[in-house]
């Protein structure tokens, strides 16, 4: 049995409260053995008698059978997002509404997305269907015009092995084109009031049982204080990376600081020169927010995980994971981004490229947290490109990725160059020898072909499930050629 | 019950509201236990000793079983007894079941599993098909189908090509992983809720393993969350394990494999290595084919022989090849036993011949679609298959002509060639490929089916039949058939869960034959019930209306009524008719039976009539390949497929589209990769990539061939489950075309299945250095 320090200096509460089936549900983990603070929302739902519609297809965020919608307060209104319930721990639900397929409609009273899918041939074995219904519903509740690519994007995180998707896509298209207020519209006011009441209590939530101590601070100060006092605690935000340790590796995570309720981390500020993105912004909101100012970043996020994943995964989490195949790292490193780090007593800022120190290792000290990421907006005088190679276009991890930043002089000479690759080494790394070679040369096909030789000096990649070493070498070289082919003007 | 009137699938309303029940959703009593299987983590070893004592001590653990605890036969092999329920003296693959645990929670079972100790003496393992072939010990002697004289034809040929071709395995990736729930009853009774395509076999094996008679084992299958062949035999395993634990503990036990275990330890599509020599004329007419098909069975037989046989029956696909020798060999490796998967060997055989045709076209510098056309089976001549069956009602030329026009194949091909000339890094490809697929179980006695139909006195109908529902819409079609036969409204008919107590001794729902056979059996049952009702209704009319008399032959079942066709005013509702019959003590329940006529095969001669008929289809696929990343985008697919008279067009289209996309997955992104110790590396959806909604063609035109009823089948329909899978091969051929374009089609790309992005890059690189 473990003992944990209790935080005496500010008020704490030990229950979580959320809305399910139009009612407030509260869970006190000290009083139940059915669930623990790292019970996933999927496990929770499947343990209930009337919520078996939510299915487990993989327990790792890849199939979407477990998709639920979580509605939360956003400027006094509800925003509905589809999430993988297999990757969410129960405490995340605090102050939110959980919506499952059963809540949408019944036999006699189907929601428009259910009705059309049933009538149009959108289900065969039906196992994926509740997840598809829910993803479609989240889209249905989204504002603005909905295009076919949008529908495909919203469904790309829902695997279906039976239908071939065409009828599914067309049904959802149809439902979204004919949107009307639905049963949730009528209930919205009541839900908003209930949620506001829950969120009014800003005390840190501390869920403490014999085997777990799980903190949900509601302010940045408290988060930093906890970090200071509990340096051995595991920090989570979106939990899309960490939850796999529980669902797949069956690890026991006894001490967690969950910073997902910290509003300050959702900061987003943009000037002419730079963007400041809070570590807690999720990748879906970033994808939309940076579309104008930094389209390359937005395009990168278009093929990052699925919509469900992006709604949960945070930028801070992607960076702090320091995975060699983390997709935001090469581009943000090439862009010259830096990481603003806070601890209770100190603030510092370091370049992202020096933040990552090893395979899944960072310069973060045990009492520090990432606050924001500062990203200089690329100038139009420069070339900044990102490419991702994966087996499948959507919802796949990079075999190799590359981000290239170049400055060309008027006579097409390369005056500045940085090349960052993912998937080629234990960390996201620059190709120093190749950069060295390129400097001062003409930006031509010939130069690029020659440069690819240097890539082999820079990297000796490994073979794994995604690609072979030889394949990776080829891919990295091709990305350079691709960069050239997309940016050169005139004859090769 | 009227709620699903407009829905295409009989369960659609349940699917979309989340109320459709799968194994893991069945309510269980509070004493139900979680079952867990301890799988071997070494590919080949002698079991020196094991110790279960610590595992048994874990709190919440109710049973830990080894092979010694099996009351009956320690075998779960469906055809050959070479698959132990639990390993006894040796393990032969990673993932072979060794011990079973029942506990009150997942966590306790997990903990106990961690406490099991085993001492192995490891042996050399054969981990690839190539290695097995090098060792030269096939699992069974090779089989042959021979026609004409291939050797001299090869000598006489204008051109001869030869080579080697690999097709990869494929994980089924049904969304619902393997699961079973077993509930013990009085005495030896055992109720098994299985996710199985073959409840009767599940029943047989459970009975044998538990050493009880079959009449106390009841297997029920409501629906599966996808099967695709993966639950034809291997659904049995989970049911057997759960039944053993339930029998021992006398408590309900549920086993559900997590995704990773399901992917790592259960069987997949057989990888094939195909060697061939083909001789053809200047015009591209294939006169000789010597083809050697080798399949990787894994460690046990399972259905490997039948699968190899179907590959052999499809080694010539749609083409008449007068001189042909088809050799087939099953090889044993230390991998989980490979099993049925949609197409059942057909895709492997067909992919090989389509690749050969593609090579012929490139060699001759001719259009590959035209080469295909020239080699199609003929209508009156050139229509005998290598195994002696005549190809009747051959729609290949017709489908080809229609599809070539509707897809604008030739025009687009020219545009593509022009595009390819202009673009260095992006290449497009287009290809047409046909499928001719034989329908019937090639093991002839399996072609039988049973049904049990009840008409109740309220005019509603309950249909039981031996087929299982896995999403393919079998129950929907059966319901349509029953409604039509009874002239009843569709919402008057319910199709019951498949249950061995209601329909005994059935065959697997497989070989695309579910509707063909069970539909006929249902029709037979309904015919009997109607025959009982007719005299009663006739008497009733005659009593009421007098002369002229209503004759039995005048009566029709239509629009929920029984009507005198000559005197339309004489009609009563089906409900009234049922009541009348009931009061006259006439049975309103009947057993139906069907056996497919005229199918047989003799492996001693390699000749026979294995198929009742053939299904035909064709696809044209266009792709865009990024030659720098290997990324493939399907721009357009046009499919024309023959389903006879469709019983449910929406269901049939769904099967075609789903099958095609699954075939595309097999041909492109779905890659099985192992490490050198035999561990599957691509063991989860993180690394094993099936198509998503974003991978389907931008333009997807799917049409059913109209006005070609199929003689001699239920409502003139044709089977549709498997054939469209093979249309996905057109995507692979289109990719190959795009690759080949990078060398102006002068050199032969080296490409196998699957064409992953990496394989495409390698093929392009090799082409450059050739
Ligand atoms: C199905 C699926 C698809 C995916 N696809 C992709 C993909 O395409 N590309 C890709 O790059 N990744 C992908 N991922 C990985 C993952 O989603 C990302 O790495 C994600 O950005 C992690 O963010 P999170 O908020 O969920 O992190 P968490 O899981 O909450 O945390 C991850 C790590 O970051 C640390 N951390 C989080 N926030 C902070 C902070 N503010 N300060 C300090 N440390 C912090 C945590 O301590 C932890 O060590 C995928 C994952 C899944 C399950
Ligand atoms: S269960 Fe597959 S994504 Fe959650
Ligand atoms: S309908 Fe079966 S997986 Fe989608």
Tab-separated table of N, CA, C and O in Angstrom, chain A residues 46 52-53 55-57 60 62 101 107-108 110 114 118-121 123-127 152 161-166 248 389-392 394-397 445 464 466-468 471 474-475 478 481-482 485, chain B residues 3 7-9 14-16 18 22 24-25 170-173 175 225-226 228 256 259-260 424-425 470-471 626 628 653-655 657-658 662 669-671 673 684-686 689-692 694 696 757-758 762 765:
chain	number	residue	atom	x	y	z
A	46	UNK	N	-19.205	-0.044	-20.253
A	46	UNK	CA	-19.492	-1.463	-20.446
A	46	UNK	C	-19.860	-2.153	-19.145
A	46	UNK	O	-20.446	-3.234	-19.162
A	52	UNK	N	-24.445	-0.730	-23.294
A	52	UNK	CA	-23.605	-1.707	-23.984
A	52	UNK	C	-23.441	-1.365	-25.466
A	52	UNK	O	-22.775	-2.093	-26.203
A	53	UNK	N	-24.060	-0.296	-25.887
A	53	UNK	CA	-23.934	0.098	-27.300
A	53	UNK	C	-22.526	0.548	-27.638
A	53	UNK	O	-22.077	0.412	-28.769
A	55	UNK	N	-18.837	0.035	-27.982
A	55	UNK	CA	-18.113	-1.236	-28.146
A	55	UNK	C	-16.610	-1.068	-27.998
A	55	UNK	O	-16.066	-0.008	-28.301
A	56	UNK	N	-15.983	-2.155	-27.628
A	56	UNK	CA	-14.516	-2.179	-27.680
A	56	UNK	C	-14.090	-2.937	-28.939
A	56	UNK	O	-14.417	-4.099	-29.122
A	57	UNK	N	-13.329	-2.252	-29.788
A	57	UNK	CA	-12.803	-2.929	-30.976
A	57	UNK	C	-11.301	-3.074	-30.904
A	57	UNK	O	-10.721	-3.901	-31.596
A	60	UNK	N	-7.313	0.945	-28.169
A	60	UNK	CA	-6.116	1.760	-28.348
A	60	UNK	C	-6.313	2.943	-29.287
A	60	UNK	O	-5.361	3.468	-29.845
A	62	UNK	N	-7.698	3.269	-32.229
A	62	UNK	CA	-7.550	3.145	-33.673
A	62	UNK	C	-8.812	2.779	-34.427
A	62	UNK	O	-8.855	2.932	-35.644
A	101	UNK	N	-24.534	6.322	-27.646
A	101	UNK	CA	-25.487	6.017	-28.713
A	101	UNK	C	-26.903	5.856	-28.166
A	101	UNK	O	-27.874	6.238	-28.807
A	107	UNK	N	-35.594	3.072	-30.904
A	107	UNK	CA	-36.391	2.499	-31.973
A	107	UNK	C	-37.454	3.392	-32.559
A	107	UNK	O	-37.550	3.573	-33.752
A	108	UNK	N	-38.298	3.930	-31.643
A	108	UNK	CA	-39.465	4.673	-32.122
A	108	UNK	C	-39.126	6.106	-32.423
A	108	UNK	O	-39.906	6.822	-33.024
A	110	UNK	N	-35.828	7.779	-33.583
A	110	UNK	CA	-34.401	7.793	-33.912
A	110	UNK	C	-33.923	9.203	-34.215
A	110	UNK	O	-34.658	10.022	-34.759
A	114	UNK	N	-29.192	8.313	-37.065
A	114	UNK	CA	-29.495	6.884	-36.898
A	114	UNK	C	-30.449	6.412	-37.989
A	114	UNK	O	-30.257	5.360	-38.599
A	118	UNK	N	-29.743	3.576	-40.879
A	118	UNK	CA	-30.525	2.335	-40.881
A	118	UNK	C	-31.212	2.125	-42.216
A	118	UNK	O	-31.282	1.014	-42.729
A	119	UNK	N	-31.712	3.193	-42.781
A	119	UNK	CA	-32.500	3.046	-44.002
A	119	UNK	C	-31.635	2.904	-45.252
A	119	UNK	O	-32.032	2.286	-46.225
A	120	UNK	N	-30.459	3.499	-45.215
A	120	UNK	CA	-29.690	3.587	-46.451
A	120	UNK	C	-28.671	2.471	-46.634
A	120	UNK	O	-27.979	2.422	-47.643
A	121	UNK	N	-28.574	1.579	-45.680
A	121	UNK	CA	-27.622	0.487	-45.855
A	121	UNK	C	-26.269	0.789	-45.252
A	121	UNK	O	-25.245	0.301	-45.716
A	123	UNK	N	-25.175	-0.083	-42.359
A	123	UNK	CA	-24.633	-1.063	-41.410
A	123	UNK	C	-24.738	-2.463	-41.984
A	123	UNK	O	-25.677	-2.776	-42.709
A	124	UNK	N	-23.754	-3.269	-41.666
A	124	UNK	CA	-23.833	-4.681	-42.059
A	124	UNK	C	-23.786	-5.553	-40.799
A	124	UNK	O	-24.807	-5.969	-40.297
A	125	UNK	N	-22.587	-5.780	-40.257
A	125	UNK	CA	-22.569	-6.562	-39.011
A	125	UNK	C	-22.992	-5.695	-37.844
A	125	UNK	O	-23.397	-6.186	-36.805
A	126	UNK	N	-22.847	-4.384	-37.992
A	126	UNK	CA	-23.360	-3.465	-36.980
A	126	UNK	C	-22.440	-3.177	-35.822
A	126	UNK	O	-22.754	-2.340	-34.977
A	127	UNK	N	-21.314	-3.843	-35.754
A	127	UNK	CA	-20.457	-3.674	-34.570
A	127	UNK	C	-19.792	-2.295	-34.545
A	127	UNK	O	-19.583	-1.711	-33.495
A	152	UNK	N	-15.669	12.690	-44.548
A	152	UNK	CA	-14.661	11.625	-44.598
A	152	UNK	C	-13.686	11.787	-43.435
A	152	UNK	O	-13.339	10.823	-42.756
A	161	UNK	N	-15.204	-2.886	-41.274
A	161	UNK	CA	-14.623	-3.927	-42.118
A	161	UNK	C	-15.644	-4.464	-43.107
A	161	UNK	O	-15.296	-5.260	-43.969
A	162	UNK	N	-16.911	-4.053	-42.973
A	162	UNK	CA	-17.958	-4.669	-43.795
A	162	UNK	C	-18.400	-3.833	-44.980
A	162	UNK	O	-18.520	-4.332	-46.090
A	163	UNK	N	-18.693	-2.567	-44.748
A	163	UNK	CA	-19.518	-1.846	-45.719
A	163	UNK	C	-18.774	-1.288	-46.916
A	163	UNK	O	-19.379	-1.023	-47.944
A	164	UNK	N	-17.484	-1.015	-46.781
A	164	UNK	CA	-16.797	-0.302	-47.856
A	164	UNK	C	-17.087	1.189	-47.814
A	164	UNK	O	-16.712	1.916	-48.722
A	165	UNK	N	-17.780	1.627	-46.771
A	165	UNK	CA	-17.939	3.044	-46.397
A	165	UNK	C	-18.801	3.921	-47.299
A	165	UNK	O	-19.252	4.973	-46.881
A	166	UNK	N	-18.984	3.559	-48.559
A	166	UNK	CA	-19.644	4.511	-49.455
A	166	UNK	C	-21.017	4.926	-48.930
A	166	UNK	O	-21.336	6.115	-48.837
A	248	UNK	N	-3.131	-1.278	-22.745
A	248	UNK	CA	-2.370	-2.280	-23.483
A	248	UNK	C	-1.309	-2.957	-22.626
A	248	UNK	O	-1.161	-4.164	-22.635
A	389	UNK	N	5.421	10.176	-44.439
A	389	UNK	CA	5.201	8.926	-45.169
A	389	UNK	C	4.691	7.884	-44.191
A	389	UNK	O	5.308	7.614	-43.160
A	390	UNK	N	3.530	7.339	-44.507
A	390	UNK	CA	2.977	6.273	-43.667
A	390	UNK	C	2.320	5.258	-44.587
A	390	UNK	O	2.069	5.536	-45.750
A	391	UNK	N	2.055	4.091	-44.030
A	391	UNK	CA	1.508	3.020	-44.853
A	391	UNK	C	0.123	3.415	-45.363
A	391	UNK	O	-0.219	3.177	-46.499
A	392	UNK	N	-0.636	3.990	-44.451
A	392	UNK	CA	-1.977	4.428	-44.813
A	392	UNK	C	-2.020	5.928	-44.607
A	392	UNK	O	-1.378	6.442	-43.705
A	394	UNK	N	-4.417	8.078	-43.588
A	394	UNK	CA	-5.039	8.611	-42.378
A	394	UNK	C	-4.862	7.679	-41.190
A	394	UNK	O	-4.782	6.474	-41.351
A	395	UNK	N	-4.893	8.266	-40.026
A	395	UNK	CA	-4.768	7.528	-38.780
A	395	UNK	C	-3.622	6.516	-38.860
A	395	UNK	O	-3.809	5.323	-38.697
A	396	UNK	N	-2.473	7.013	-39.137
A	396	UNK	CA	-1.301	6.146	-39.157
A	396	UNK	C	-0.107	6.942	-38.640
A	396	UNK	O	-0.093	8.166	-38.691
A	397	UNK	N	0.860	6.208	-38.133
A	397	UNK	CA	2.050	6.820	-37.583
A	397	UNK	C	3.089	6.891	-38.704
A	397	UNK	O	3.155	6.008	-39.551
A	445	UNK	N	17.996	19.958	-59.079
A	445	UNK	CA	17.803	18.507	-59.036
A	445	UNK	C	19.132	17.804	-58.766
A	445	UNK	O	19.211	16.870	-57.962
A	464	UNK	N	11.456	-1.944	-38.504
A	464	UNK	CA	10.430	-2.320	-37.525
A	464	UNK	C	9.132	-2.642	-38.250
A	464	UNK	O	9.145	-2.900	-39.451
A	466	UNK	N	6.823	-0.876	-39.217
A	466	UNK	CA	6.332	0.097	-40.192
A	466	UNK	C	7.151	0.142	-41.472
A	466	UNK	O	6.618	0.400	-42.540
A	467	UNK	N	8.459	-0.030	-41.372
A	467	UNK	CA	9.293	0.011	-42.569
A	467	UNK	C	10.627	-0.655	-42.283
A	467	UNK	O	11.024	-0.830	-41.130
A	468	UNK	N	11.313	-0.994	-43.379
A	468	UNK	CA	12.644	-1.569	-43.226
A	468	UNK	C	13.679	-0.459	-43.254
A	468	UNK	O	13.405	0.642	-43.740
A	471	UNK	N	14.181	0.796	-46.681
A	471	UNK	CA	13.033	1.576	-47.125
A	471	UNK	C	13.086	2.978	-46.553
A	471	UNK	O	12.808	3.963	-47.243
A	474	UNK	N	15.534	5.200	-48.377
A	474	UNK	CA	14.952	5.609	-49.655
A	474	UNK	C	13.915	6.724	-49.428
A	474	UNK	O	13.868	7.721	-50.136
A	475	UNK	N	13.066	6.510	-48.425
A	475	UNK	CA	11.996	7.470	-48.170
A	475	UNK	C	12.556	8.849	-47.817
A	475	UNK	O	12.085	9.873	-48.314
A	478	UNK	N	13.800	10.481	-50.855
A	478	UNK	CA	12.690	10.910	-51.706
A	478	UNK	C	12.025	12.182	-51.191
A	478	UNK	O	11.528	12.990	-51.970
A	481	UNK	N	13.791	15.079	-52.493
A	481	UNK	CA	13.444	15.288	-53.906
A	481	UNK	C	12.047	15.899	-54.013
A	481	UNK	O	11.797	16.806	-54.795
A	482	UNK	N	11.160	15.405	-53.156
A	482	UNK	CA	9.791	15.912	-53.173
A	482	UNK	C	9.774	17.400	-52.828
A	482	UNK	O	9.069	18.195	-53.467
A	485	UNK	N	10.881	19.155	-55.800
A	485	UNK	CA	9.918	19.129	-56.907
A	485	UNK	C	8.751	20.074	-56.641
A	485	UNK	O	8.160	20.605	-57.563
B	3	UNK	N	-41.226	-1.396	-36.953
B	3	UNK	CA	-40.251	-0.315	-36.953
B	3	UNK	C	-39.182	-0.451	-38.027
B	3	UNK	O	-38.642	0.526	-38.491
B	7	UNK	N	-35.991	-0.338	-43.176
B	7	UNK	CA	-34.558	-0.518	-43.042
B	7	UNK	C	-34.065	-1.597	-43.979
B	7	UNK	O	-34.735	-2.580	-44.219
B	8	UNK	N	-32.859	-1.399	-44.457
B	8	UNK	CA	-32.378	-2.349	-45.430
B	8	UNK	C	-31.995	-3.660	-44.784
B	8	UNK	O	-32.106	-4.708	-45.371
B	9	UNK	N	-31.500	-3.615	-43.561
B	9	UNK	CA	-30.991	-4.813	-42.902
B	9	UNK	C	-31.928	-5.145	-41.750
B	9	UNK	O	-32.353	-4.245	-41.034
B	14	UNK	N	-31.522	-2.054	-34.645
B	14	UNK	CA	-30.756	-2.411	-33.437
B	14	UNK	C	-29.316	-1.897	-33.548
B	14	UNK	O	-28.743	-1.412	-32.591
B	15	UNK	N	-28.740	-2.041	-34.746
B	15	UNK	CA	-27.358	-1.571	-34.940
B	15	UNK	C	-27.236	-0.094	-34.582
B	15	UNK	O	-26.372	0.297	-33.806
B	16	UNK	N	-28.100	0.723	-35.169
B	16	UNK	CA	-27.901	2.169	-35.039
B	16	UNK	C	-28.290	2.703	-33.660
B	16	UNK	O	-27.859	3.789	-33.275
B	18	UNK	N	-27.653	0.971	-30.964
B	18	UNK	CA	-26.732	0.351	-30.010
B	18	UNK	C	-27.367	-0.774	-29.210
B	18	UNK	O	-26.842	-1.183	-28.184
B	22	UNK	N	-24.319	-8.545	-29.026
B	22	UNK	CA	-23.199	-9.423	-29.383
B	22	UNK	C	-22.797	-10.177	-28.111
B	22	UNK	O	-23.300	-9.871	-27.026
B	24	UNK	N	-20.490	-10.150	-25.945
B	24	UNK	CA	-20.076	-9.433	-24.742
B	24	UNK	C	-21.201	-8.578	-24.164
B	24	UNK	O	-21.046	-7.990	-23.096
B	25	UNK	N	-22.307	-8.480	-24.878
B	25	UNK	CA	-23.420	-7.657	-24.394
B	25	UNK	C	-24.491	-8.491	-23.708
B	25	UNK	O	-25.458	-7.947	-23.163
B	170	UNK	N	-3.520	-12.216	-44.498
B	170	UNK	CA	-4.408	-11.091	-44.186
B	170	UNK	C	-5.131	-11.385	-42.883
B	170	UNK	O	-5.623	-12.489	-42.673
B	171	UNK	N	-5.147	-10.401	-42.042
B	171	UNK	CA	-5.860	-10.517	-40.770
B	171	UNK	C	-7.326	-10.158	-41.017
B	171	UNK	O	-7.606	-9.181	-41.700
B	172	UNK	N	-8.232	-10.943	-40.451
B	172	UNK	CA	-9.653	-10.717	-40.750
B	172	UNK	C	-10.137	-9.348	-40.283
B	172	UNK	O	-10.905	-8.692	-40.950
B	173	UNK	N	-9.693	-8.984	-39.128
B	173	UNK	CA	-10.109	-7.717	-38.540
B	173	UNK	C	-11.627	-7.511	-38.529
B	173	UNK	O	-12.129	-6.417	-38.828
B	175	UNK	N	-14.705	-6.580	-36.581
B	175	UNK	CA	-14.669	-5.594	-35.491
B	175	UNK	C	-14.891	-6.253	-34.135
B	175	UNK	O	-14.349	-5.816	-33.130
B	225	UNK	N	-20.167	-9.922	-35.028
B	225	UNK	CA	-19.693	-8.602	-35.443
B	225	UNK	C	-18.624	-8.764	-36.502
B	225	UNK	O	-17.495	-8.327	-36.354
B	226	UNK	N	-19.000	-9.443	-37.576
B	226	UNK	CA	-18.062	-9.736	-38.659
B	226	UNK	C	-17.462	-11.125	-38.504
B	226	UNK	O	-17.239	-11.599	-37.378
B	228	UNK	N	-16.072	-13.161	-41.921
B	228	UNK	CA	-15.183	-13.187	-43.093
B	228	UNK	C	-14.401	-14.489	-43.209
B	228	UNK	O	-13.355	-14.528	-43.853
B	256	UNK	N	-13.262	-13.523	-23.993
B	256	UNK	CA	-13.232	-12.592	-25.130
B	256	UNK	C	-11.773	-12.239	-25.356
B	256	UNK	O	-11.079	-11.810	-24.433
B	259	UNK	N	-7.935	-7.369	-28.694
B	259	UNK	CA	-7.557	-7.221	-30.104
B	259	UNK	C	-6.169	-7.769	-30.400
B	259	UNK	O	-5.964	-8.488	-31.370
B	260	UNK	N	-5.218	-7.451	-29.543
B	260	UNK	CA	-3.853	-7.895	-29.825
B	260	UNK	C	-3.753	-9.417	-29.817
B	260	UNK	O	-3.114	-10.009	-30.680
B	424	UNK	N	6.723	13.396	-63.913
B	424	UNK	CA	7.797	12.499	-63.501
B	424	UNK	C	7.480	11.817	-62.169
B	424	UNK	O	7.718	10.631	-62.000
B	425	UNK	N	6.951	12.580	-61.233
B	425	UNK	CA	6.847	12.033	-59.887
B	425	UNK	C	5.485	11.432	-59.553
B	425	UNK	O	5.354	10.662	-58.619
B	470	UNK	N	-23.577	-12.670	-40.077
B	470	UNK	CA	-22.333	-12.007	-39.668
B	470	UNK	C	-22.230	-10.630	-40.291
B	470	UNK	O	-21.152	-10.064	-40.395
B	471	UNK	N	-23.392	-10.124	-40.733
B	471	UNK	CA	-23.396	-8.813	-41.352
B	471	UNK	C	-23.687	-8.887	-42.838
B	471	UNK	O	-24.049	-7.893	-43.462
B	626	UNK	N	2.062	8.327	-55.949
B	626	UNK	CA	3.141	9.286	-55.700
B	626	UNK	C	4.426	8.467	-55.661
B	626	UNK	O	4.658	7.713	-54.713
B	628	UNK	N	7.334	9.170	-55.091
B	628	UNK	CA	8.342	9.523	-54.088
B	628	UNK	C	7.980	9.009	-52.699
B	628	UNK	O	8.848	8.749	-51.874
B	653	UNK	N	-25.236	-4.857	-53.136
B	653	UNK	CA	-24.277	-3.775	-53.398
B	653	UNK	C	-23.338	-3.600	-52.220
B	653	UNK	O	-22.146	-3.356	-52.388
B	654	UNK	N	-23.884	-3.725	-51.035
B	654	UNK	CA	-23.051	-3.610	-49.833
B	654	UNK	C	-21.972	-4.679	-49.804
B	654	UNK	O	-20.830	-4.419	-49.438
B	655	UNK	N	-22.345	-5.898	-50.212
B	655	UNK	CA	-21.365	-6.981	-50.259
B	655	UNK	C	-20.303	-6.695	-51.310
B	655	UNK	O	-19.118	-6.957	-51.106
B	657	UNK	N	-19.338	-3.706	-52.545
B	657	UNK	CA	-18.469	-2.585	-52.168
B	657	UNK	C	-17.539	-2.978	-51.016
B	657	UNK	O	-16.342	-2.714	-51.044
B	658	UNK	N	-18.111	-3.632	-50.017
B	658	UNK	CA	-17.305	-4.053	-48.870
B	658	UNK	C	-16.249	-5.071	-49.271
B	658	UNK	O	-15.109	-5.021	-48.806
B	662	UNK	N	-12.208	-4.598	-49.098
B	662	UNK	CA	-11.407	-5.556	-48.335
B	662	UNK	C	-10.311	-6.160	-49.216
B	662	UNK	O	-9.181	-6.376	-48.769
B	669	UNK	N	-2.399	-2.007	-48.234
B	669	UNK	CA	-1.812	-1.571	-46.961
B	669	UNK	C	-1.733	-2.639	-45.880
B	669	UNK	O	-1.104	-2.429	-44.852
B	670	UNK	N	-2.394	-3.770	-46.084
B	670	UNK	CA	-2.452	-4.750	-45.006
B	670	UNK	C	-1.240	-5.676	-45.080
B	670	UNK	O	-1.153	-6.545	-45.936
B	671	UNK	N	-0.339	-5.473	-44.163
B	671	UNK	CA	0.927	-6.206	-44.214
B	671	UNK	C	1.188	-6.928	-42.898
B	671	UNK	O	1.140	-6.333	-41.825
B	673	UNK	N	3.952	-8.668	-40.727
B	673	UNK	CA	5.405	-8.679	-40.642
B	673	UNK	C	5.797	-9.327	-39.309
B	673	UNK	O	5.247	-8.986	-38.278
B	684	UNK	N	-1.489	-5.064	-34.121
B	684	UNK	CA	-2.588	-4.233	-33.635
B	684	UNK	C	-2.922	-3.221	-34.720
B	684	UNK	O	-2.148	-3.050	-35.669
B	685	UNK	N	-4.061	-2.545	-34.580
B	685	UNK	CA	-4.441	-1.603	-35.642
B	685	UNK	C	-3.476	-0.420	-35.736
B	685	UNK	O	-3.544	0.353	-36.681
B	686	UNK	N	-2.599	-0.305	-34.774
B	686	UNK	CA	-1.580	0.733	-34.809
B	686	UNK	C	-0.630	0.513	-35.994
B	686	UNK	O	-0.209	1.452	-36.655
B	689	UNK	N	-2.856	-2.005	-41.056
B	689	UNK	CA	-3.730	-0.937	-41.535
B	689	UNK	C	-4.765	-1.419	-42.545
B	689	UNK	O	-4.438	-1.725	-43.698
B	690	UNK	N	-6.013	-1.479	-42.099
B	690	UNK	CA	-7.095	-1.799	-43.032
B	690	UNK	C	-7.638	-0.484	-43.604
B	690	UNK	O	-7.406	0.583	-43.026
B	691	UNK	N	-8.336	-0.526	-44.724
B	691	UNK	CA	-8.803	0.729	-45.328
B	691	UNK	C	-9.739	1.525	-44.406
B	691	UNK	O	-10.525	0.939	-43.654
B	692	UNK	N	-9.617	2.841	-44.485
B	692	UNK	CA	-10.537	3.734	-43.767
B	692	UNK	C	-11.485	4.376	-44.777
B	692	UNK	O	-11.345	4.179	-45.986
B	694	UNK	N	-11.384	7.185	-45.813
B	694	UNK	CA	-10.654	8.073	-46.718
B	694	UNK	C	-9.972	7.307	-47.848
B	694	UNK	O	-9.421	7.912	-48.759
B	696	UNK	N	-11.420	4.989	-49.861
B	696	UNK	CA	-12.275	4.459	-50.920
B	696	UNK	C	-12.164	5.345	-52.161
B	696	UNK	O	-11.737	6.494	-52.070
B	757	UNK	N	3.277	0.993	-49.507
B	757	UNK	CA	4.013	2.148	-50.018
B	757	UNK	C	5.500	1.801	-50.134
B	757	UNK	O	6.164	2.164	-51.100
B	758	UNK	N	5.998	1.061	-49.169
B	758	UNK	CA	7.407	0.696	-49.187
B	758	UNK	C	7.715	-0.261	-50.346
B	758	UNK	O	8.709	-0.093	-51.059
B	762	UNK	N	10.343	0.222	-53.416
B	762	UNK	CA	11.372	-0.760	-53.784
B	762	UNK	C	11.231	-1.168	-55.250
B	762	UNK	O	12.217	-1.285	-55.978
B	765	UNK	N	12.542	1.485	-57.457
B	765	UNK	CA	13.995	1.568	-57.412
B	765	UNK	C	14.622	0.463	-58.258
B	765	UNK	O	15.561	0.703	-59.020
